[in-house]
Short mmCIF file of C-alpha atoms and ligand atoms in Angstrom, two decimals:
data_model
loop_
_atom_site.label_atom_id
_atom_site.label_comp_id
_atom_site.label_asym_id
_atom_site.label_seq_id
_atom_site.Cartn_x
_atom_site.Cartn_y
_atom_site.Cartn_z
CA UNK A 1 -47.74 6.48 0.12
CA UNK A 2 -49.98 8.76 -2.81
CA UNK A 3 -48.71 12.65 -2.61
CA UNK A 4 -52.03 13.61 -1.27
CA UNK A 5 -51.69 11.43 1.40
CA UNK A 6 -48.58 13.12 1.93
CA UNK A 7 -49.12 16.34 2.13
CA UNK A 8 -52.50 15.40 4.17
CA UNK A 9 -50.26 13.90 6.72
CA UNK A 10 -48.22 17.61 6.52
CA UNK A 11 -51.12 19.23 6.86
CA UNK A 12 -51.68 17.09 10.07
CA UNK A 13 -48.10 18.57 11.23
CA UNK A 14 -46.64 14.97 11.33
CA UNK A 15 -44.16 14.95 8.91
CA UNK A 16 -43.66 12.09 6.94
CA UNK A 17 -40.25 9.47 7.15
CA UNK A 18 -38.04 11.03 4.49
CA UNK A 19 -34.67 9.67 3.90
CA UNK A 20 -31.50 12.77 3.18
CA UNK A 21 -27.32 12.04 1.08
CA UNK A 22 -27.43 15.28 0.05
CA UNK A 23 -24.03 16.53 1.92
CA UNK A 24 -20.97 15.44 1.56
CA UNK A 25 -19.99 11.82 0.91
CA UNK A 26 -23.64 10.66 0.39
CA UNK A 27 -25.31 9.18 -1.70
CA UNK A 28 -28.20 6.84 -2.34
CA UNK A 29 -31.27 6.81 -5.21
CA UNK A 30 -34.77 5.65 -3.35
CA UNK A 31 -36.17 2.80 -4.99
CA UNK A 32 -39.49 2.71 -2.03
CA UNK A 33 -40.85 4.32 0.81
CA UNK A 34 -43.67 2.78 2.34
CA UNK A 35 -43.89 5.39 6.06
CA UNK A 36 -46.82 3.17 7.34
CA UNK A 37 -45.02 -0.01 6.80
CA UNK A 38 -41.32 2.54 8.25
CA UNK A 39 -39.76 0.82 5.61
CA UNK A 40 -36.97 2.63 3.21
CA UNK A 41 -35.24 0.68 0.29
CA UNK A 42 -32.65 1.94 -1.53
CA UNK A 43 -29.79 2.15 -3.94
CA UNK A 44 -26.58 3.37 -4.23
CA UNK A 45 -26.38 6.79 -6.37
CA UNK A 46 -24.95 6.06 -9.94
CA UNK A 47 -22.65 9.02 -10.44
CA UNK A 48 -21.34 8.34 -15.29
CA UNK A 49 -18.07 8.51 -14.78
CA UNK A 50 -17.26 8.74 -11.74
CA UNK A 51 -16.44 4.89 -10.62
CA UNK A 52 -18.26 1.62 -9.09
CA UNK A 53 -21.89 2.14 -7.22
CA UNK A 54 -21.02 1.19 -4.35
CA UNK A 55 -21.31 3.02 -1.03
CA UNK A 56 -24.79 4.09 0.05
CA UNK A 57 -24.77 6.76 2.83
CA UNK A 58 -27.56 9.01 4.07
CA UNK A 59 -29.98 9.93 6.63
CA UNK A 60 -33.65 8.98 7.86
CA UNK A 61 -35.95 11.68 8.42
CA UNK A 62 -39.17 11.38 10.70
CA UNK A 63 -38.37 8.23 12.29
CA UNK A 64 -40.54 6.63 15.04
CA UNK A 65 -38.12 6.34 17.09
CA UNK A 66 -37.78 2.65 18.88
CA UNK A 67 -39.80 1.26 16.34
CA UNK A 68 -38.80 -1.90 13.73
CA UNK A 69 -37.60 -0.65 11.14
CA UNK A 70 -36.13 -2.13 7.53
CA UNK A 71 -34.03 -1.21 5.34
CA UNK A 72 -33.78 -3.62 1.55
CA UNK A 73 -31.01 -1.69 -0.18
CA UNK A 74 -30.87 -3.55 -4.47
CA UNK A 75 -27.56 -2.64 -7.34
CA UNK A 76 -28.13 0.20 -9.53
CA UNK A 77 -28.64 -1.20 -12.03
CA UNK A 78 -27.04 0.85 -14.86
CA UNK A 79 -24.16 1.44 -16.74
CA UNK A 80 -21.37 2.81 -13.89
CA UNK A 81 -19.25 3.76 -17.32
CA UNK A 82 -19.93 4.74 -21.08
CA UNK A 83 -21.38 1.19 -23.01
CA UNK A 84 -20.09 -0.74 -19.39
CA UNK A 85 -21.97 -2.83 -17.21
CA UNK A 86 -24.15 -3.02 -14.24
CA UNK A 87 -22.20 -3.71 -10.92
CA UNK A 88 -22.84 -6.93 -9.11
CA UNK A 89 -25.31 -6.11 -6.80
CA UNK A 90 -22.86 -7.88 -3.52
CA UNK A 91 -20.51 -4.67 -3.64
CA UNK A 92 -23.58 -2.62 -2.58
CA UNK A 93 -24.32 -5.16 0.08
CA UNK A 94 -22.17 -5.00 3.51
CA UNK A 95 -22.90 -8.11 6.54
CA UNK A 96 -23.96 -5.36 8.89
CA UNK A 97 -25.29 -1.98 8.11
CA UNK A 98 -23.82 1.16 9.85
CA UNK A 99 -25.32 3.45 11.27
CA UNK A 100 -25.30 6.67 13.82
CA UNK A 101 -27.66 9.50 15.95
CA UNK A 102 -24.68 11.80 15.63
CA UNK A 103 -22.74 10.20 12.66
CA UNK A 104 -18.79 10.12 15.30
CA UNK A 105 -20.56 6.97 17.08
CA UNK A 106 -20.89 4.15 14.54
CA UNK A 107 -22.59 1.26 15.51
CA UNK A 108 -23.67 -1.76 12.81
CA UNK A 109 -27.67 -2.99 12.30
CA UNK A 110 -28.34 -6.93 12.54
CA UNK A 111 -26.42 -9.12 10.23
CA UNK A 112 -29.35 -8.66 6.59
CA UNK A 113 -30.67 -11.05 4.82
CA UNK A 114 -29.86 -11.86 0.87
CA UNK A 115 -32.13 -12.94 -1.67
CA UNK A 116 -29.27 -14.13 -4.33
CA UNK A 117 -32.44 -15.02 -6.40
CA UNK A 118 -34.61 -10.88 -5.90
CA UNK A 119 -30.91 -9.58 -5.32
CA UNK A 120 -31.79 -7.54 -2.65
CA UNK A 121 -30.20 -6.93 0.87
CA UNK A 122 -33.30 -6.12 3.93
CA UNK A 123 -31.72 -4.70 7.45
CA UNK A 124 -33.90 -4.73 10.94
CA UNK A 125 -32.90 -2.51 13.88
CA UNK A 126 -35.06 -0.37 15.94
CA UNK A 127 -35.23 3.22 14.89
CA UNK A 128 -32.00 5.01 17.27
CA UNK A 129 -33.73 8.13 17.14
CA UNK A 130 -36.54 10.36 15.03
CA UNK A 131 -33.59 11.74 13.17
CA UNK A 132 -30.40 9.20 12.26
CA UNK A 133 -28.08 7.75 9.71
CA UNK A 134 -27.50 4.86 7.25
CA UNK A 135 -24.08 3.18 5.87
CA UNK A 136 -22.34 0.78 4.09
CA UNK A 137 -19.99 1.55 6.74
CA UNK A 138 -18.63 3.89 8.92
CA UNK A 139 -17.90 6.63 6.86
CA UNK A 140 -14.74 8.57 6.36
CA UNK A 141 -14.92 11.44 5.12
CA UNK A 142 -12.04 14.61 3.92
CA UNK A 143 -13.22 16.52 6.97
CA UNK A 144 -12.67 13.24 8.86
CA UNK A 145 -9.13 13.18 7.64
CA UNK A 146 -8.22 16.31 8.96
CA UNK A 147 -9.03 16.23 12.29
CA UNK A 148 -7.00 13.46 11.96
CA UNK A 149 -4.21 14.59 10.44
CA UNK A 150 -4.90 18.02 13.20
CA UNK A 151 -5.47 15.53 16.00
CA UNK A 152 -1.89 13.58 15.18
CA UNK A 153 0.83 17.16 14.06
CA UNK A 154 -0.66 18.35 17.65
CA UNK A 155 0.79 15.07 19.55
CA UNK A 156 3.64 14.88 17.53
CA UNK A 157 6.26 17.51 17.72
CA UNK A 158 7.20 18.30 14.51
CA UNK A 159 4.86 16.55 12.30
CA UNK A 160 3.84 19.15 9.59
CA UNK A 161 0.62 18.17 7.13
CA UNK A 162 1.72 19.32 3.93
CA UNK A 163 -0.73 19.57 0.77
CA UNK A 164 0.00 17.04 -1.29
CA UNK A 165 -1.65 19.17 -5.28
CA UNK A 166 -5.59 20.15 -5.08
CA UNK A 167 -7.30 17.88 -7.12
CA UNK A 168 -8.91 17.49 -10.37
CA UNK A 169 -11.86 19.27 -8.84
CA UNK A 170 -9.63 21.69 -6.84
CA UNK A 171 -9.67 20.07 -3.25
CA UNK A 172 -7.25 19.52 -0.87
CA UNK A 173 -5.15 16.27 -0.89
CA UNK A 174 -3.54 16.35 2.50
CA UNK A 175 -0.99 14.00 4.93
CA UNK A 176 1.69 14.50 7.47
CA UNK A 177 4.33 13.90 7.74
CA UNK A 178 5.95 13.50 10.78
CA UNK A 179 9.27 12.06 13.01
CA UNK A 180 12.93 12.06 12.18
CA UNK A 181 13.71 14.51 8.83
CA UNK A 182 15.94 13.61 6.79
CA UNK A 183 16.47 10.08 8.37
CA UNK A 184 17.80 6.58 6.46
CA UNK A 185 14.98 5.38 6.20
CA UNK A 186 11.51 6.82 5.02
CA UNK A 187 7.79 4.98 4.43
CA UNK A 188 4.64 5.59 2.78
CA UNK A 189 1.34 4.60 3.89
CA UNK A 190 -1.73 6.31 1.70
CA UNK A 191 -5.36 4.84 1.98
CA UNK A 192 -8.54 5.01 -0.01
CA UNK A 193 -7.20 5.31 -4.08
CA UNK A 194 -10.56 3.89 -4.13
CA UNK A 195 -13.24 6.80 -3.08
CA UNK A 196 -15.40 3.32 -1.89
CA UNK A 197 -12.96 1.40 0.81
CA UNK A 198 -13.66 3.76 3.89
CA UNK A 199 -12.37 1.01 5.72
CA UNK A 200 -9.05 1.46 4.14
CA UNK A 201 -8.68 5.25 6.10
CA UNK A 202 -10.04 3.99 9.23
CA UNK A 203 -6.17 1.12 9.18
CA UNK A 204 -4.67 4.60 8.16
CA UNK A 205 -6.46 6.01 11.49
CA UNK A 206 -5.73 3.04 14.07
CA UNK A 207 -2.11 3.51 11.56
CA UNK A 208 -1.10 7.51 12.53
CA UNK A 209 -2.58 6.69 15.87
CA UNK A 210 -0.35 4.43 16.59
CA UNK A 211 2.78 5.79 14.97
CA UNK A 212 2.12 9.33 16.51
CA UNK A 213 1.32 7.35 20.44
CA UNK A 214 3.34 6.42 23.66
CA UNK A 215 3.99 3.56 23.36
CA UNK A 216 7.97 3.77 23.23
CA UNK A 217 8.62 1.66 19.77
CA UNK A 218 6.81 4.34 18.13
CA UNK A 219 8.76 6.99 20.03
CA UNK A 220 11.36 4.47 18.98
CA UNK A 221 10.55 4.49 15.40
CA UNK A 222 10.60 8.26 14.76
CA UNK A 223 13.53 9.01 16.23
CA UNK A 224 14.76 6.55 12.97
CA UNK A 225 12.54 7.02 10.63
CA UNK A 226 10.18 9.92 8.64
CA UNK A 227 7.14 8.30 8.13
CA UNK A 228 4.65 10.11 5.05
CA UNK A 229 0.73 9.42 5.86
CA UNK A 230 -2.27 10.24 3.65
CA UNK A 231 -5.87 9.28 4.68
CA UNK A 232 -7.69 10.27 1.57
CA UNK A 233 -6.04 10.89 -1.83
CA UNK A 234 -9.24 10.32 -4.28
CA UNK A 235 -11.20 12.99 -2.21
CA UNK A 236 -12.73 14.11 -5.28
CA UNK A 237 -14.88 10.85 -5.37
CA UNK A 238 -14.71 10.72 -1.12
CA UNK A 239 -16.03 14.21 -0.85
CA UNK A 240 -19.02 13.22 -3.08
CA UNK A 241 -19.85 9.80 -2.09
CA UNK A 242 -18.73 7.78 -5.66
CA UNK A 243 -16.98 4.96 -5.70
CA UNK A 244 -14.33 5.83 -7.58
CA UNK A 245 -13.61 2.42 -9.13
CA UNK A 246 -13.24 2.48 -12.27
CA UNK A 247 -13.70 6.25 -12.88
CA UNK A 248 -13.45 7.51 -16.13
CA UNK A 249 -11.17 8.89 -17.57
CA UNK A 250 -9.33 5.94 -15.28
CA UNK A 251 -8.40 4.23 -12.29
CA UNK A 252 -7.27 6.47 -9.62
CA UNK A 253 -5.25 2.80 -9.08
CA UNK A 254 -4.42 2.56 -13.24
CA UNK A 255 -3.36 6.02 -13.53
CA UNK A 256 1.01 5.15 -11.67
CA UNK A 257 1.98 5.98 -15.17
CA UNK A 258 4.81 8.43 -16.82
CA UNK A 259 1.84 10.95 -17.30
CA UNK A 260 -0.41 10.83 -14.12
CA UNK A 261 -4.49 12.56 -15.00
CA UNK A 262 -4.60 12.96 -11.01
CA UNK A 263 -2.41 15.70 -10.24
CA UNK A 264 -2.58 13.87 -6.53
CA UNK A 265 -1.03 10.47 -8.12
CA UNK A 266 2.04 12.75 -9.48
CA UNK A 267 3.00 14.49 -6.64
CA UNK A 268 2.56 11.61 -5.00
CA UNK A 269 4.72 9.30 -7.54
CA UNK A 270 7.42 12.60 -7.31
CA UNK A 271 8.09 12.64 -3.37
CA UNK A 272 8.14 8.76 -3.52
CA UNK A 273 10.99 9.50 -5.78
CA UNK A 274 13.09 11.82 -3.92
CA UNK A 275 13.16 9.70 -1.11
CA UNK A 276 14.17 6.67 -3.08
CA UNK A 277 16.66 8.70 -5.41
CA UNK A 278 17.82 9.81 -1.12
CA UNK A 279 18.14 5.43 -0.64
CA UNK A 280 15.80 6.29 2.19
CA UNK A 281 12.77 4.39 0.91
CA UNK A 282 12.10 1.46 2.97
CA UNK A 283 8.09 0.56 2.01
CA UNK A 284 5.30 1.88 0.86
CA UNK A 285 1.08 0.21 0.85
CA UNK A 286 -1.16 1.57 -0.12
CA UNK A 287 -4.57 0.84 2.79
CA UNK A 288 -7.71 -1.33 0.29
CA UNK A 289 -11.11 -3.69 1.04
CA UNK A 290 -10.83 -6.25 -1.03
CA UNK A 291 -14.16 -8.23 -2.29
CA UNK A 292 -17.35 -8.95 -0.11
CA UNK A 293 -16.11 -12.68 -0.67
CA UNK A 294 -12.35 -12.10 1.22
CA UNK A 295 -12.68 -13.16 4.89
CA UNK A 296 -9.88 -12.07 5.97
CA UNK A 297 -7.43 -8.92 5.24
CA UNK A 298 -4.87 -9.93 2.81
CA UNK A 299 -1.55 -8.67 1.17
CA UNK A 300 -0.98 -8.51 -2.32
CA UNK A 301 2.67 -8.83 -3.26
CA UNK A 302 4.79 -9.01 -5.70
CA UNK A 303 4.11 -10.47 -9.01
CA UNK A 304 7.69 -12.33 -9.33
CA UNK A 305 8.02 -13.41 -5.38
CA UNK A 306 8.05 -16.95 -5.89
CA UNK A 307 11.57 -16.40 -8.10
CA UNK A 308 12.95 -14.12 -6.29
CA UNK A 309 16.12 -14.39 -4.51
CA UNK A 310 18.60 -13.04 -2.01
CA UNK A 311 18.07 -9.84 0.82
CA UNK A 312 14.87 -9.21 -1.29
CA UNK A 313 13.38 -12.08 -0.88
CA UNK A 314 14.06 -12.56 2.45
CA UNK A 315 13.12 -8.90 2.55
CA UNK A 316 9.20 -9.52 1.45
CA UNK A 317 9.47 -13.28 3.50
CA UNK A 318 9.92 -11.16 6.35
CA UNK A 319 8.04 -7.97 6.37
CA UNK A 320 4.52 -10.36 5.97
CA UNK A 321 5.84 -12.49 9.16
CA UNK A 322 6.19 -10.19 11.49
CA UNK A 323 2.30 -7.85 9.74
CA UNK A 324 1.15 -12.08 10.02
CA UNK A 325 2.71 -11.42 13.96
CA UNK A 326 1.09 -8.83 15.02
CA UNK A 327 -1.88 -8.37 12.77
CA UNK A 328 -3.52 -11.29 14.36
CA UNK A 329 -6.98 -10.44 15.53
CA UNK A 330 -10.06 -9.97 15.69
CA UNK A 331 -8.69 -9.91 12.33
CA UNK A 332 -5.94 -12.33 11.47
CA UNK A 333 -3.90 -11.59 8.66
CA UNK A 334 -3.04 -13.98 5.83
CA UNK A 335 0.43 -15.16 6.32
CA UNK A 336 1.18 -14.99 2.63
CA UNK A 337 1.09 -13.15 -0.35
CA UNK A 338 -1.89 -12.99 -2.39
CA UNK A 339 -1.50 -11.87 -5.97
CA UNK A 340 -3.68 -8.94 -7.98
CA UNK A 341 -3.65 -12.20 -11.10
CA UNK A 342 -7.00 -10.61 -12.51
CA UNK A 343 -4.96 -7.68 -13.61
CA UNK A 344 -2.82 -8.94 -16.76
CA UNK A 345 -0.09 -7.16 -18.47
CA UNK A 346 3.22 -6.47 -17.62
CA UNK A 347 2.32 -2.99 -18.38
CA UNK A 348 -1.26 -2.56 -16.76
CA UNK A 349 0.23 -4.19 -13.80
CA UNK A 350 3.45 -1.23 -13.66
CA UNK A 351 0.06 1.00 -13.43
CA UNK A 352 -1.12 0.33 -10.79
CA UNK A 353 1.01 1.76 -6.65
CA UNK A 354 2.76 -0.39 -5.75
CA UNK A 355 3.69 -1.88 -9.17
CA UNK A 356 5.01 1.72 -9.62
CA UNK A 357 6.86 1.38 -6.31
CA UNK A 358 8.92 -1.39 -7.28
CA UNK A 359 9.28 -0.46 -10.80
CA UNK A 360 10.67 2.27 -9.60
CA UNK A 361 13.41 1.55 -6.44
CA UNK A 362 15.60 -0.84 -5.40
CA UNK A 363 14.26 -4.08 -5.23
CA UNK A 364 17.22 -4.84 -2.17
CA UNK A 365 15.87 -2.40 -0.42
CA UNK A 366 12.47 -1.54 -0.64
CA UNK A 367 9.11 -3.20 0.05
CA UNK A 368 6.09 -2.14 -2.09
CA UNK A 369 2.52 -3.54 -1.14
CA UNK A 370 -0.90 -3.30 -0.71
CA UNK A 371 -3.15 -4.07 2.74
CA UNK A 372 -6.33 -5.36 1.54
CA UNK A 373 -9.14 -5.41 5.29
CA UNK A 374 -11.83 -7.68 4.55
CA UNK A 375 -15.07 -5.67 5.00
CA UNK A 376 -17.81 -8.03 5.07
CA UNK A 377 -17.34 -9.98 8.27
CA UNK A 378 -18.55 -9.50 12.41
CA UNK A 379 -15.45 -8.02 13.12
CA UNK A 380 -15.13 -4.83 9.95
CA UNK A 381 -16.20 -2.05 12.52
CA UNK A 382 -14.77 1.21 13.23
CA UNK A 383 -12.73 -0.64 16.20
CA UNK A 384 -11.39 -3.85 14.45
CA UNK A 385 -10.02 -1.06 11.24
CA UNK A 386 -8.47 0.31 13.57
CA UNK A 387 -7.19 -2.59 15.50
CA UNK A 388 -5.94 -3.56 12.27
CA UNK A 389 -4.05 -0.25 11.95
CA UNK A 390 -2.68 -0.60 14.72
CA UNK A 391 -1.15 -4.15 14.29
CA UNK A 392 -0.07 -3.05 11.14
CA UNK A 393 2.29 0.22 12.11
CA UNK A 394 3.50 -2.38 14.69
CA UNK A 395 4.45 -4.51 12.61
CA UNK A 396 6.76 -1.22 10.68
CA UNK A 397 8.61 -0.71 14.06
CA UNK A 398 9.45 -4.60 14.35
CA UNK A 399 10.91 -4.37 10.67
CA UNK A 400 12.35 -1.55 10.23
CA UNK A 401 13.64 -1.46 13.66
CA UNK A 402 15.02 -5.83 12.91
CA UNK A 403 17.21 -4.09 9.70
CA UNK A 404 18.26 -0.80 10.94
CA UNK A 405 19.99 -3.20 12.94
CA UNK A 406 21.18 -5.88 11.70
ZN1 ZN B 501 -9.30 -0.97 -4.53
#
């Protein structure tokens, strides 16, 4: 549409179809909008230095309710690191787009059509309202994290919200501590070291909802375990709708060195190290979303799993056996570990969170893993993710319950 025509339409009092991503967590660059055809073509915004351009989330304005609409999504062709290359479009192209009229309840469009030569995804759906929102997946923003923590803190006596750190962008990273203070067993669960992986926070929400709930197993777990949970680690990039992965100067999950760049990583290291020094740390789980081709949740386990012996091997094997029993569907867990072999050096492996925890804890006592929950399946919804999180929590309760009674 020409500018003159747009002005003419506005002059007649008929505002034209438009999009807006200027809000917390928003991300989209307009490639084309054709109001007459109800067609919107976007790509994720490129925020140089802020990681992969794969997340997108925007508001649609002035749609005609009930009208068939088309959303086309391309990859962003720009380099996301100085001198680097573009990200493959498939990371920005989920099977279904998330859609909402109130930004609380998220449903999904019918499955998209994928053009592997043009590298586009095309989603066709009926406009649910004049104003609505579309996203890569159900968003989970810093405000959602605060609400989740406050709800859990109200539900559980003695639960305490803490500020882990203030970020480089001066935002608070909040977490919650609940259960028995100074209990002999402590666990640390965190999500969103990679800001675009919103599904990790939804898994975390399901985890915390179960932990803070009334199930007898949850009550019993809280009686003898101290639980630490952080729903969003990379608050800075999540707040800006940036991808975060491979950010400059460092990927958040390659920052677990002796000299972290991110204050929240340094603070998590200090707290985890204190739990370890007290001989209380039992389990560390980092929540992520994997690649577009991964259709089942899986754990990244320790690289030396095959050569582990004795109690250490037993703990890791028992943990994944219980997790696979509990995480049984609609997103069933792969029952064996995978290994992040794409990370090739010991030095870099040690700068990933679960590797750092392994290298700084007693392997006979601590299981340290990364859970990658598939995002590109029919069940990768807010509800599906929350179910995985609740099942993960049940696995934790069983695992710690077994070893406590030995
Ligand atoms: Zn990740």
